[in-house]
Amino acid sequence: MRFSGLRVLKEGLTGNKGWGPHWRDPAPKPAYDIVIIGGGGHGLATAFYLAKEHGLRNVAVLEKGYLGGGNVGRNTTIVRANYYLPGNSEFYSHSLKLWEGLEQELNYNVMHSQRGVLNLFHSDGQRDAFVRRGNAMINQGDDAELLDREGVRKHLPYLDFDQARFPIYGGLLHWRGGTARHDAVAWGYARGASERGVDLIQNCEVTGIDIENGHVTGVQTSRGAIRARKVAIVTAGRSGQVAAMAGIRLPIESHILQAFVTEGLKPVIDNVVSFGMGHFYISQSDKGGLVFGGDLDFYPSYAQRGNLPTQEHVMEAAMTLMPMIGKARVLRSWGGIMDMTPDGSPIIDRSDIGGLYLDCGWCYGGFKAVPGSGFALAHLLATDRPHDSAAKLRLNRFRDGVGLMDEEGTGAQHNLH
Amino acid sequence: MRLTCPNCGARDLREFTYQGAALNRPEGDWGESWDAYVHLRDNPAGPSQEYWYHGLGCAAFLRVERDTRTHDILLVALASGGAA
């Protein structure tokens, strides 16, 4: 089933009776070449690129709940490539290029909107750092534009430019950044993978990982044993529990990150705006809701809800930056489980167990990485060589102290990112 | 989430800072045990052994047992004496 303007028109005139399910709902087979644990954005994208780029179709994605029901179904949907450090820089640059062709590639409207991401700065020192970052982005082949105070005012006249603590000096504008419809990304990849023969198996919880002589042989699940030559753990905040089934301890702590949505308003915020000094960022969804968030609660949690001090902090930052939003009413908030690494950067790598692969440590930035992560993990699974864009996302960089990607410069230590 | 400090009683979360998993500091030079201590985590979904710092209270370092699924505080004690 392909989407097109003509098809939408025809279905609209005939009662929308011609739409079918977007993916098959198969029972698990006894064995696959590759099993992917986790049916979120990254797992589904991996399956899609395995089938499309490498012709590997004897693949299963095992999902404990329903497809796209985790962080890809609840996030603040920001897509950007404004990283500074080698390793992250080329990875997110590649991911953004995949985003730019994603709707055509998937024949699926993921509502990718390159509305620009604007990071504000509030001091001379911070300006210098942003000039440096912008130059790094341009050297990577991406876009960056330095705005002075009046340049920011042209785009965002509603900010409080003269607040005493953090007066606005300017901003770094990344036009190719923006937002996307998070669920549609998961659904589009799921449909594309299923069409190409990948089995997407829902309500199938992995309960054990079978290892013989240091090599993975399959998984135990709530729907029976499944043999596999290769297994990839793509379970984000739950990576610690799944890796423990293989006897692996990861350099990851799972922390809570909260986000908030207001009632729908008329269009008022055109771009994605981030206010790093106040730990606050915001965009407006196409439905009109203001979607915003802040920093971690800064303690490990699987509760999927945060505490009030962080909520208060985020609301205070919002009012500090843009007092106009004070009258908007918050409709809902939620907390997601973030797989935080010591340096705040991700891992796509082999494990020490043969045939067992890891894709984790996405911290609070996994959504924009979905295409790049799926592409790179599929490449690693298919060829046993890391993809060029992800060659530095190594598991052992913490142990060896080489190639750490600490964007915030706070030190590669837990609880600092 | 509130923590009951042994010195100060039940206090707001804002007074405390999470200081990381309560692990035993290894002996000797850098090696696998140090890598495990600094980087690797059990990351439990359930009761978790942690250090917290009562920075806006009595400035004591606390050893806390906390359920990461519910935020229930199961035990708070002074950390002095090191990891038990």
XYZ file of C-alpha atoms in Angstrom:
501
model
C 0.000 0.000 0.000
C 1.533 3.287 -1.090
C 0.458 6.723 0.043
C -0.095 9.438 -2.520
C -2.175 12.574 -2.846
C -4.425 10.789 -5.309
C -4.910 7.860 -2.942
C -5.811 10.131 -0.036
C -8.336 11.931 -2.250
C -9.866 8.666 -3.498
C -10.123 7.204 0.013
C -11.615 10.430 1.289
C -14.368 10.246 -1.322
C -15.091 6.552 -0.735
C -15.378 6.454 3.042
C -11.746 5.549 3.790
C -12.588 1.859 3.432
C -9.480 0.942 1.460
C -6.813 1.379 4.151
C -5.320 -1.788 5.587
C -2.962 -2.594 8.449
C 0.473 -1.083 7.959
C 2.392 -4.137 9.058
C 1.896 -7.869 9.443
C 1.429 -9.400 12.907
C 3.381 -12.655 12.592
C 4.001 -15.350 15.205
C 7.686 -15.850 15.981
C 9.535 -18.416 13.886
C 11.918 -20.811 15.692
C 15.029 -19.173 14.244
C 16.261 -16.010 12.512
C 19.577 -14.780 11.194
C 19.276 -11.627 13.276
C 17.093 -10.820 16.291
C 16.692 -7.199 17.371
C 15.527 -6.750 20.961
C 13.396 -3.630 21.161
C 10.711 -2.356 18.767
C 11.281 1.365 19.249
C 12.585 3.853 16.733
C 16.155 2.570 16.728
C 15.209 -1.121 16.543
C 12.682 -0.599 13.752
C 15.067 1.605 11.786
C 17.775 -1.049 12.148
C 15.409 -3.694 10.780
C 14.418 -1.439 7.882
C 17.995 -0.715 6.828
C 19.038 -4.375 7.252
C 16.367 -5.311 4.723
C 16.754 -2.336 2.407
C 20.503 -1.697 2.380
C 21.807 -5.199 2.985
C 19.033 -7.480 1.688
C 18.833 -9.240 5.063
C 15.186 -10.178 5.563
C 15.358 -13.183 7.882
C 15.181 -10.729 10.764
C 12.877 -10.357 13.760
C 12.218 -7.364 16.002
C 11.033 -8.465 19.453
C 9.005 -5.913 21.368
C 7.838 -6.355 24.960
C 4.817 -4.066 24.515
C 3.644 -2.470 21.299
C 5.734 -0.953 18.503
C 6.918 2.563 19.181
C 5.449 2.577 22.689
C 8.563 3.777 24.488
C 10.626 6.929 24.147
C 9.934 7.257 20.401
C 6.269 7.631 21.292
C 6.923 10.255 23.968
C 9.567 12.839 23.295
C 10.004 16.452 22.312
C 10.643 15.492 18.657
C 13.688 17.660 17.972
C 15.897 16.815 14.998
C 19.252 18.581 14.678
C 22.933 18.180 13.805
C 24.630 20.855 15.902
C 27.219 18.789 17.735
C 30.789 19.900 18.190
C 33.030 16.914 18.861
C 34.358 14.460 16.264
C 32.396 11.242 16.637
C 29.126 12.929 17.409
C 29.546 15.493 14.651
C 29.739 13.124 11.705
C 27.171 10.772 13.202
C 24.427 13.363 13.662
C 25.309 15.010 10.357
C 24.713 11.686 8.619
C 21.521 11.138 10.569
C 20.157 14.545 9.526
C 20.865 13.762 5.872
C 18.840 10.561 6.262
C 16.033 12.587 7.862
C 15.983 14.888 4.850
C 15.175 11.995 2.521
C 13.138 9.961 4.983
C 9.613 10.716 3.833
C 10.420 9.761 0.246
C 12.381 6.712 1.342
C 9.576 5.433 3.580
C 6.655 6.818 1.539
C 5.372 7.981 4.892
C 4.556 11.445 6.149
C 6.760 11.875 9.212
C 5.996 15.617 9.207
C 9.700 16.488 9.225
C 9.716 20.252 9.625
C 13.051 22.061 9.226
C 11.927 25.122 11.106
C 15.331 25.958 12.554
C 16.871 25.320 15.980
C 18.046 28.448 17.800
C 20.391 28.118 20.779
C 20.586 31.335 22.792
C 23.723 32.713 24.437
C 24.027 35.161 27.288
C 27.660 36.199 27.716
C 30.778 36.971 25.682
C 32.351 33.694 26.693
C 29.323 31.746 25.620
C 29.290 33.640 22.332
C 32.881 32.535 21.661
C 31.933 28.933 22.383
C 29.007 29.171 19.980
C 31.164 30.708 17.240
C 33.468 27.744 17.643
C 30.588 25.289 17.578
C 29.078 26.971 14.526
C 32.398 26.737 12.679
C 32.647 23.056 13.603
C 29.153 22.488 12.208
C 30.026 24.300 8.966
C 33.268 22.317 8.665
C 31.229 19.157 9.032
C 29.141 20.311 6.063
C 26.100 21.369 8.040
C 24.663 24.834 8.481
C 25.034 27.390 11.255
C 24.310 31.094 11.409
C 25.412 33.348 14.248
C 22.759 35.892 15.200
C 23.407 38.969 17.270
C 20.835 40.307 19.697
C 18.882 42.168 17.004
C 19.034 39.112 14.762
C 17.410 37.043 17.501
C 14.846 39.769 18.126
C 13.754 39.569 14.484
C 12.842 35.890 14.907
C 11.774 35.852 18.554
C 10.475 39.302 19.495
C 8.619 37.889 22.496
C 11.715 36.945 24.528
C 12.692 38.945 27.610
C 15.930 40.342 26.190
C 16.877 42.411 29.200
C 16.378 39.990 32.054
C 18.912 40.771 34.739
C 20.494 37.361 35.175
C 20.724 36.095 31.582
C 20.386 39.006 29.117
C 20.205 37.701 25.562
C 23.379 38.431 23.580
C 22.455 36.413 20.493
C 21.947 32.903 19.220
C 23.289 30.163 16.994
C 20.701 29.295 14.363
C 20.747 25.878 12.709
C 18.163 26.154 9.942
C 18.196 22.502 8.927
C 17.210 21.524 12.441
C 13.565 21.220 13.405
C 10.985 18.699 14.507
C 9.201 15.585 13.246
C 6.111 13.585 14.104
C 7.600 11.018 16.485
C 5.038 8.200 16.169
C 5.055 8.395 12.391
C 8.792 7.767 12.344
C 8.321 4.480 14.198
C 5.303 3.541 12.083
C 7.005 4.401 8.809
C 10.051 2.298 9.621
C 7.821 -0.534 10.896
C 5.802 -0.560 7.698
C 8.910 -0.423 5.536
C 10.587 -3.260 7.451
C 7.469 -5.436 7.493
C 6.906 -4.948 3.734
C 10.433 -6.204 3.122
C 9.868 -9.393 5.122
C 11.064 -8.502 8.627
C 8.907 -10.067 11.369
C 7.788 -7.461 13.916
C 6.712 -9.443 16.971
C 4.836 -7.531 19.642
C 3.960 -8.589 23.198
C 7.124 -10.677 23.122
C 9.327 -10.008 26.131
C 12.884 -11.290 26.072
C 13.528 -13.150 29.345
C 16.973 -14.576 28.648
C 19.883 -14.483 26.225
C 21.401 -17.848 25.303
C 25.180 -17.944 25.119
C 27.336 -20.973 24.327
C 31.138 -20.883 24.335
C 31.164 -17.107 24.385
C 28.836 -16.794 21.400
C 25.172 -15.883 21.371
C 22.822 -18.592 20.082
C 19.400 -17.095 20.622
C 16.959 -15.642 23.129
C 14.296 -16.894 25.506
C 11.042 -14.976 25.275
C 7.532 -14.908 26.692
C 6.523 -16.481 23.358
C 9.102 -19.268 23.419
C 12.749 -19.729 22.514
C 14.068 -18.133 19.332
C 17.448 -19.072 17.889
C 19.552 -16.409 16.235
C 23.054 -16.049 14.799
C 23.209 -12.425 15.866
C 21.324 -10.504 18.540
C 21.223 -6.727 18.985
C 20.152 -5.086 22.236
C 18.335 -1.867 21.314
C 16.402 -1.177 24.486
C 17.308 2.380 25.497
C 16.496 2.984 29.181
C 16.107 -0.760 29.809
C 19.542 -1.593 28.374
C 20.900 -2.390 31.836
C 18.328 -5.111 32.508
C 18.598 -6.713 29.068
C 22.406 -6.635 29.047
C 22.373 -8.238 32.507
C 20.713 -11.291 30.902
C 23.990 -11.729 29.025
C 26.057 -11.060 32.153
C 27.121 -7.626 30.913
C 27.350 -4.477 33.042
C 27.098 -1.344 30.919
C 28.479 2.165 31.490
C 24.892 3.384 31.772
C 22.636 4.790 34.454
C 18.945 5.222 33.630
C 17.711 8.665 34.622
C 14.359 10.412 34.403
C 13.750 13.295 31.968
C 10.486 15.191 32.128
C 8.668 17.062 29.385
C 5.463 19.066 29.174
C 2.740 20.018 26.685
C 0.297 22.898 26.936
C -3.179 23.279 25.493
C -3.299 24.068 21.774
C -2.597 27.693 20.896
C -2.477 29.641 17.652
C 0.968 29.639 15.986
C 3.318 31.691 18.122
C 6.701 29.939 18.336
C 8.099 29.313 14.855
C 11.400 27.613 15.676
C 12.873 25.314 18.250
C 14.341 27.578 20.926
C 16.790 26.437 23.575
C 17.804 28.380 26.637
C 20.776 26.458 27.913
C 21.460 28.656 30.915
C 17.983 27.976 32.269
C 17.874 24.338 31.127
C 14.823 24.943 28.985
C 13.836 24.308 25.373
C 10.556 24.706 23.526
C 8.808 24.275 20.213
C 5.191 24.376 19.094
C 3.586 21.266 17.619
C 1.482 21.413 14.482
C -1.554 20.863 16.723
C -0.638 24.068 18.543
C 0.574 22.678 21.859
C 3.770 24.145 23.269
C 6.140 21.231 23.792
C 8.914 21.955 26.262
C 11.302 20.430 28.717
C 14.377 20.953 30.807
C 17.110 18.998 32.443
C 17.162 15.585 34.078
C 15.847 15.145 37.601
C 19.406 13.911 38.326
C 18.769 10.627 40.067
C 18.301 7.169 38.522
C 14.690 6.206 37.982
C 12.449 3.790 36.126
C 9.262 5.353 37.529
C 8.420 7.153 34.246
C 7.404 10.152 36.270
C 9.517 12.872 37.806
C 9.335 15.026 40.868
C 7.982 18.512 41.397
C 11.243 20.467 41.960
C 12.307 19.846 38.351
C 8.860 20.798 37.086
C 9.042 24.023 39.047
C 12.524 24.715 37.688
C 11.376 24.225 34.086
C 8.349 26.492 34.557
C 10.567 29.156 36.130
C 12.969 28.986 33.193
C 10.048 29.290 30.759
C 8.755 32.394 32.528
C 12.246 33.873 32.695
C 12.822 33.493 28.967
C 9.376 34.201 27.545
C 6.952 35.653 30.064
C 4.165 35.516 27.478
C 3.661 31.784 27.951
C 2.594 32.240 31.556
C -1.064 32.148 30.612
C -0.813 28.869 28.692
C -2.114 25.955 30.697
C -0.059 22.765 30.907
C -2.130 19.821 29.723
C 0.184 16.975 30.527
C 3.682 16.012 31.544
C 5.592 12.786 31.517
C 8.937 11.275 32.389
C 11.010 9.111 30.086
C 13.815 6.710 31.004
C 17.124 7.989 29.602
C 20.085 5.647 29.136
C 22.809 8.021 30.329
C 26.476 7.265 29.614
C 29.344 8.880 31.545
C 30.261 11.228 28.640
C 26.726 11.886 27.428
C 27.350 10.261 24.029
C 26.001 6.991 22.611
C 27.306 3.487 21.954
C 26.910 1.412 18.772
C 29.328 -1.487 19.053
C 29.959 -5.170 19.442
C 29.981 -6.589 22.951
C 32.600 -8.991 24.289
C 30.179 -11.831 23.506
C 30.307 -13.088 19.925
C 27.251 -12.150 17.879
C 25.865 -9.830 20.552
C 25.648 -6.131 19.616
C 24.792 -3.030 21.595
C 22.970 0.137 20.550
C 22.407 2.219 23.675
C 23.459 5.236 25.691
C 21.335 7.706 23.724
C 20.955 9.871 26.807
C 18.284 12.517 26.173
C 18.967 12.774 22.436
C 17.850 9.517 20.886
C 15.032 10.736 18.666
C 17.104 12.673 16.152
C 19.506 9.742 16.027
C 16.883 7.198 14.932
C 17.785 7.090 11.197
C 21.548 7.325 11.771
C 21.512 4.734 14.530
C 19.422 2.273 12.517
C 21.648 2.761 9.480
C 24.887 2.328 11.426
C 23.745 -0.652 13.497
C 22.407 -2.383 10.378
C 25.805 -1.833 8.743
C 27.601 -3.259 11.779
C 25.269 -6.276 11.985
C 25.510 -7.003 8.252
C 29.233 -6.436 7.668
C 30.772 -6.720 11.161
C 32.483 -3.396 10.491
C 31.327 -0.109 12.015
C 29.814 2.385 9.592
C 32.078 5.404 9.022
C 29.556 7.725 10.662
C 29.510 5.680 13.875
C 33.075 4.398 14.086
C 33.787 6.400 17.244
C 30.711 5.321 19.218
C 32.751 2.626 20.943
C 31.841 0.774 24.108
C 35.391 0.588 25.421
C 36.164 4.334 25.207
C 35.360 4.669 28.895
C 37.649 1.823 29.961
C 40.489 3.022 27.718
C 39.976 6.752 28.221
C 40.420 7.266 24.473
C 37.866 8.938 22.237
C 35.539 10.237 24.925
C 32.887 12.587 23.542
C 32.073 14.898 26.415
C 30.199 17.722 24.650
C 29.512 19.567 27.885
C 33.116 19.396 29.070
C 32.091 18.313 32.547
C 34.143 15.117 32.662
C 33.299 11.567 31.669
C 31.665 10.671 34.936
C 28.163 9.529 35.770
C 25.644 12.112 36.962
C 27.330 15.071 35.313
C 25.409 15.142 32.018
C 10.302 12.364 46.904
C 11.509 13.289 50.379
C 14.476 11.917 52.270
C 14.665 11.511 56.012
C 18.109 12.718 57.037
C 19.344 11.053 60.266
C 20.422 14.496 61.509
C 17.648 16.746 60.221
C 14.526 14.644 59.763
C 12.271 14.474 56.694
C 13.343 17.102 54.160
C 12.495 18.177 50.627
C 14.310 16.592 47.694
C 15.689 20.038 46.752
C 18.042 19.962 49.736
C 19.820 16.856 48.468
C 22.122 15.948 45.588
C 22.454 12.445 44.215
C 26.115 11.408 44.412
C 26.051 8.107 42.550
C 25.834 4.397 43.154
C 27.287 3.214 46.487
C 30.174 1.036 45.353
C 33.293 -0.190 47.065
C 36.374 1.741 46.012
C 38.989 -0.656 44.650
C 42.624 -0.875 45.718
C 45.650 -0.491 43.511
C 46.339 0.948 40.069
C 43.995 1.489 37.134
C 42.560 -1.738 35.815
C 39.327 -3.586 35.292
C 38.170 -3.087 38.865
C 38.651 0.681 38.546
C 36.824 0.738 35.205
C 33.959 -1.105 36.864
C 33.977 1.287 39.818
C 34.068 4.478 37.763
C 31.952 3.527 34.737
C 29.985 0.282 34.922
C 26.677 0.162 36.749
C 24.142 -2.484 37.752
C 21.556 0.222 37.046
C 18.891 -1.699 38.961
C 15.158 -1.370 38.373
C 14.288 -1.876 42.032
C 16.131 -1.281 45.302
C 19.276 0.747 44.608
C 22.198 1.529 46.954
C 23.176 5.176 46.556
C 25.063 8.084 48.081
C 23.264 11.412 48.543
C 24.625 14.694 49.873
C 22.539 16.889 52.162
C 24.081 20.087 50.792
C 21.308 22.475 51.830
C 21.010 20.871 55.274
C 23.598 19.406 57.593
C 26.092 18.710 54.741
C 26.231 15.038 55.637
C 26.883 12.363 53.051
C 24.141 9.767 53.275
C 23.817 6.196 52.208
C 20.321 5.653 50.834
C 18.437 2.582 49.704
C 15.803 3.703 47.224
C 13.432 1.854 44.883
C 14.058 3.267 41.393
C 10.648 2.025 40.188
C 8.606 3.906 42.774
C 10.976 6.476 44.345
C 10.237 4.902 47.749
C 13.041 5.605 50.227
C 13.763 2.318 51.999
C 16.688 3.286 54.214
C 18.783 6.358 55.023
C 21.947 6.266 57.116
C 25.076 8.376 57.513
C 27.655 7.305 54.976
C 30.589 7.775 57.344
C 32.457 4.528 57.626
C 32.327 3.943 53.860
C 30.336 1.457 51.870
C 29.131 -1.293 54.197
